[in-house]
């Protein structure tokens, strides 16, 4: 009888070592690579259509996947614990349907545990942040996640720092859909004090940059800049561009991750 490891290995090992052109790299379409953000029959034109559709519905692609079920017929799967389907929606001769409940069992576990975390939050800001994340992962709402992010940037100087959600979009060939990520970390207060000195002097440093003032914001918004010792790590946090520009942002340095990556070898640290 096969062990669980052997079962999983049998299912994935051929693809892991495959040198077939499409299976060697991430990409969209049969000529470019493989991705699980789109069904295997999707091409660049399908991606562009789905972007137009989501924009027309006022929805973000961050927590979605696209499946082409027939010619000019698409299902947009939205990650959420709640399950529901929209009526078919017509757009320029194409038919789209929204299907909530992608990864539902996992999203429910996450939302349930965020509720428990909210009951033990350090203050009202953290509690509101966690409850907005919970709403996002329950309903599939990116708007709720952005609201949670607004509370996140207001949570200045916490002892325990965290972030979670569909974050960086590097692995989506279209550069729009987020990868599930998150971290929990404790703050290194001694190093963070040094970073705060850097933030305090930032307006002086900005004057030394090799570009004119019109390329900077009229008023410099001081971020919270902390050094973190990561306890559990899925990846880094996200600052939404509109929130960053209009309301503020956070900078975090994952100290023990940097030390593990660069401290043991000869690789230079090319960023703070």
Coordinates of C-alpha atoms in Angstrom, one line a residue:
X1 CA 0.0 0.0 0.0
X2 CA 1.3 3.4 -1.0
X3 CA 2.1 6.0 1.6
X4 CA 0.5 9.4 1.4
X5 CA 3.9 10.8 0.2
X6 CA 4.1 8.2 -2.6
X7 CA 0.6 8.9 -3.7
X8 CA 1.3 12.6 -4.1
X9 CA 4.8 12.0 -5.6
X10 CA 3.3 9.7 -8.3
X11 CA 0.7 12.4 -9.1
X12 CA 3.2 15.2 -9.6
X13 CA 6.7 13.8 -10.3
X14 CA 6.4 13.4 -14.1
X15 CA 5.4 17.1 -14.5
X16 CA 8.1 18.3 -12.1
X17 CA 10.8 16.8 -14.4
X18 CA 9.1 17.2 -17.7
X19 CA 11.0 19.0 -20.5
X20 CA 8.0 19.5 -22.7
X21 CA 8.1 23.1 -23.9
X22 CA 4.8 24.1 -22.3
X23 CA 5.6 22.5 -19.0
X24 CA 9.1 24.0 -18.5
X25 CA 7.9 27.4 -17.4
X26 CA 5.0 29.6 -16.2
X27 CA 3.1 31.3 -19.0
X28 CA -0.3 31.7 -20.6
X29 CA -1.3 29.8 -23.7
X30 CA 0.0 26.6 -25.4
X31 CA 3.0 28.4 -26.9
X32 CA 4.1 30.0 -23.7
X33 CA 3.8 27.8 -20.6
X34 CA 1.5 26.6 -17.9
X35 CA -0.5 28.3 -15.2
X36 CA -3.3 27.3 -12.9
X37 CA -4.8 30.9 -12.9
X38 CA -6.4 29.9 -16.3
X39 CA -7.7 26.7 -17.7
X40 CA -5.4 25.1 -20.2
X41 CA -7.4 26.2 -23.3
X42 CA -7.1 30.0 -22.4
X43 CA -4.9 32.3 -24.5
X44 CA -3.9 36.0 -24.1
X45 CA -7.1 37.2 -25.8
X46 CA -9.2 35.3 -23.2
X47 CA -7.2 37.0 -20.4
X48 CA -7.9 40.4 -21.9
X49 CA -11.6 39.6 -22.2
X50 CA -11.8 38.5 -18.6
X51 CA -10.1 41.7 -17.5
X52 CA -12.6 43.8 -19.4
X53 CA -15.5 41.8 -17.9
X54 CA -14.2 42.1 -14.3
X55 CA -13.7 45.9 -14.8
X56 CA -17.3 46.2 -16.1
X57 CA -18.5 44.5 -12.9
X58 CA -16.4 46.5 -10.6
X59 CA -14.5 43.4 -9.5
X60 CA -10.8 42.9 -8.9
X61 CA -9.0 39.8 -10.4
X62 CA -6.8 39.4 -7.4
X63 CA -8.7 36.4 -5.9
X64 CA -10.0 34.9 -9.2
X65 CA -9.2 32.2 -11.8
X66 CA -10.6 31.9 -15.3
X67 CA -12.0 28.8 -16.9
X68 CA -13.1 28.6 -20.6
X69 CA -15.8 26.1 -20.7
X70 CA -16.8 26.5 -24.4
X71 CA -16.2 28.9 -27.2
X72 CA -17.0 32.4 -25.9
X73 CA -18.2 31.0 -22.6
X74 CA -16.3 31.5 -19.4
X75 CA -16.5 30.9 -15.6
X76 CA -14.7 33.2 -13.3
X77 CA -14.0 31.4 -10.0
X78 CA -13.7 33.6 -6.9
X79 CA -12.0 32.3 -3.8
X80 CA -14.4 32.4 -0.8
X81 CA -15.9 30.1 1.8
X82 CA -19.4 31.1 0.7
X83 CA -20.7 29.3 -2.4
X84 CA -22.9 30.9 -5.0
X85 CA -23.2 31.4 -8.7
X86 CA -24.4 34.5 -10.7
X87 CA -26.7 34.3 -13.6
X88 CA -24.9 34.2 -17.0
X89 CA -23.7 37.7 -18.0
X90 CA -23.4 38.7 -21.6
X91 CA -20.6 41.0 -22.8
X92 CA -19.7 41.6 -26.5
X93 CA -21.0 38.2 -27.6
X94 CA -19.3 36.4 -24.8
X95 CA -21.0 34.8 -21.8
X96 CA -19.5 35.0 -18.3
X97 CA -20.6 33.5 -15.0
X98 CA -19.3 34.3 -11.5
X99 CA -18.8 31.3 -9.3
X100 CA -18.0 31.9 -5.7
X101 CA -16.6 29.2 -3.4
X102 CA -13.2 28.5 -5.1
X103 CA -11.1 26.8 -2.4
X104 CA -14.1 27.0 -0.1
X105 CA -12.9 24.4 2.6
X106 CA -9.6 26.2 3.0
X107 CA -11.1 29.7 3.0
X108 CA -13.6 28.6 5.7
X109 CA -10.8 27.3 7.9
X110 CA -8.9 30.6 7.5
X111 CA -12.0 32.7 8.2
X112 CA -12.9 30.7 11.3
X113 CA -9.5 31.1 12.7
X114 CA -9.4 34.8 12.0
X115 CA -12.6 35.1 14.0
X116 CA -10.8 33.4 16.9
X117 CA -7.8 35.7 16.4
X118 CA -10.1 38.8 16.5
X119 CA -11.4 37.7 19.9
X120 CA -7.9 38.0 21.2
X121 CA -6.7 41.1 19.3
X122 CA -4.6 43.6 21.2
X123 CA -6.9 46.6 20.4
X124 CA -9.9 47.7 18.4
X125 CA -7.8 48.5 15.3
X126 CA -6.4 45.0 15.1
X127 CA -9.8 43.5 15.7
X128 CA -11.3 45.5 12.9
X129 CA -8.5 44.5 10.6
X130 CA -8.9 40.8 11.3
X131 CA -12.7 41.0 10.9
X132 CA -12.4 42.7 7.5
X133 CA -10.0 39.9 6.4
X134 CA -12.5 37.4 7.6
X135 CA -15.3 39.1 5.6
X136 CA -13.1 39.1 2.6
X137 CA -12.3 35.4 2.7
X138 CA -15.9 34.5 3.5
X139 CA -17.5 36.6 0.8
X140 CA -14.7 36.8 -1.8
X141 CA -14.6 40.6 -1.4
X142 CA -11.4 42.4 -2.3
X143 CA -13.0 45.6 -1.1
X144 CA -13.2 44.1 2.4
X145 CA -9.5 43.1 2.2
X146 CA -8.6 46.7 1.3
X147 CA -10.6 47.9 4.3
X148 CA -8.6 45.4 6.4
X149 CA -5.4 46.9 4.8
X150 CA -6.5 50.4 5.9
X151 CA -6.7 49.2 9.5
X152 CA -3.3 47.5 9.0
X153 CA -1.5 50.7 8.1
X154 CA -3.1 52.4 11.1
X155 CA -1.8 49.7 13.4
X156 CA 1.5 51.5 14.0
X157 CA 4.3 49.8 16.0
X158 CA 2.5 46.5 17.0
X159 CA 4.6 44.0 19.0
X160 CA 3.2 41.2 16.7
X161 CA 2.9 42.0 13.0
X162 CA 0.9 40.0 10.5
X163 CA -0.6 40.1 7.0
X164 CA -2.6 37.6 4.9
X165 CA -4.4 37.3 1.6
X166 CA -4.0 37.2 -2.1
X167 CA -1.0 39.4 -2.4
X168 CA 1.7 39.5 -5.0
X169 CA 0.8 38.9 -8.7
X170 CA 4.3 37.9 -10.0
X171 CA 3.2 34.3 -10.9
X172 CA 0.1 35.3 -12.9
X173 CA 1.2 35.6 -16.6
X174 CA -1.2 38.6 -16.8
X175 CA 0.2 40.1 -13.7
X176 CA -3.2 40.7 -12.1
X177 CA -4.1 37.7 -9.9
X178 CA -2.6 37.3 -6.5
X179 CA -0.9 34.4 -4.9
X180 CA -2.0 33.4 -1.4
X181 CA 0.5 34.6 1.1
X182 CA 0.9 35.6 4.7
X183 CA 3.2 36.0 7.7
X184 CA 3.3 36.4 11.4
X185 CA 6.3 38.0 13.0
X186 CA 7.4 39.7 16.2
X187 CA 9.0 43.1 16.1
X188 CA 12.7 43.6 16.7
X189 CA 12.4 46.9 18.6
X190 CA 16.2 47.7 18.8
X191 CA 16.6 47.5 15.0
X192 CA 13.3 49.1 14.4
X193 CA 14.5 52.2 16.3
X194 CA 17.3 52.5 13.8
X195 CA 14.9 52.2 10.9
X196 CA 12.7 54.9 12.4
X197 CA 15.7 57.2 12.4
X198 CA 16.0 56.5 8.7
X199 CA 12.3 57.4 8.2
X200 CA 12.7 60.6 10.2
X201 CA 15.5 61.7 7.8
X202 CA 13.7 60.6 4.7
X203 CA 12.6 64.2 3.7
X204 CA 16.3 65.2 3.7
X205 CA 17.2 62.1 1.6
X206 CA 14.5 62.8 -0.9
X207 CA 16.1 66.1 -1.7
X208 CA 19.2 64.3 -2.8
X209 CA 17.4 62.1 -5.3
X210 CA 18.3 62.6 -9.0
X211 CA 14.8 63.7 -10.0
X212 CA 12.8 66.9 -9.6
X213 CA 10.2 67.5 -7.0
X214 CA 7.2 67.0 -9.3
X215 CA 8.0 63.3 -9.3
X216 CA 7.4 63.2 -5.6
X217 CA 4.2 63.5 -3.6
X218 CA 3.4 67.1 -2.4
X219 CA 3.6 65.9 1.2
X220 CA 5.8 63.0 2.4
X221 CA 3.7 60.5 4.3
X222 CA 5.9 58.8 6.9
X223 CA 5.5 55.1 6.9
X224 CA 5.7 52.7 9.8
X225 CA 9.1 51.0 9.3
X226 CA 9.8 48.0 11.4
X227 CA 12.3 45.1 11.5
X228 CA 10.5 41.8 12.0
X229 CA 11.6 38.4 13.2
X230 CA 9.4 36.0 11.2
X231 CA 7.6 33.3 13.1
X232 CA 5.6 31.9 10.2
X233 CA 6.1 32.9 6.6
X234 CA 4.2 32.5 3.4
X235 CA 5.5 35.6 1.8
X236 CA 5.3 39.4 2.2
X237 CA 2.5 41.9 2.7
X238 CA 0.8 44.1 0.1
X239 CA 0.3 47.9 0.0
X240 CA -2.6 48.6 -2.4
X241 CA -1.5 51.4 -4.8
X242 CA -4.5 53.6 -4.1
X243 CA -4.2 53.2 -0.4
X244 CA -0.4 53.8 -0.6
X245 CA -0.9 57.0 -2.6
X246 CA -3.8 58.5 -0.6
X247 CA -3.7 57.1 2.9
X248 CA -0.2 55.8 3.7
X249 CA 1.7 52.6 3.9
X250 CA 4.0 50.4 5.9
X251 CA 7.5 49.2 5.3
X252 CA 8.7 46.0 6.9
X253 CA 12.1 44.3 6.9
X254 CA 12.1 40.6 7.5
X255 CA 15.3 40.5 9.5
X256 CA 15.8 36.9 10.2
X257 CA 14.9 36.0 6.6
X258 CA 17.5 38.4 5.2
X259 CA 20.1 37.1 7.6
X260 CA 19.4 33.5 6.6
X261 CA 19.5 34.4 2.9
X262 CA 22.5 36.7 2.8
X263 CA 24.3 36.5 6.1
X264 CA 25.7 33.0 5.6
X265 CA 27.3 33.6 2.2
X266 CA 29.0 36.2 0.0
X267 CA 25.9 37.6 -1.7
X268 CA 25.5 41.3 -1.1
X269 CA 22.4 42.8 0.4
X270 CA 21.1 45.0 -2.4
X271 CA 18.2 46.6 -0.5
X272 CA 17.2 47.6 3.0

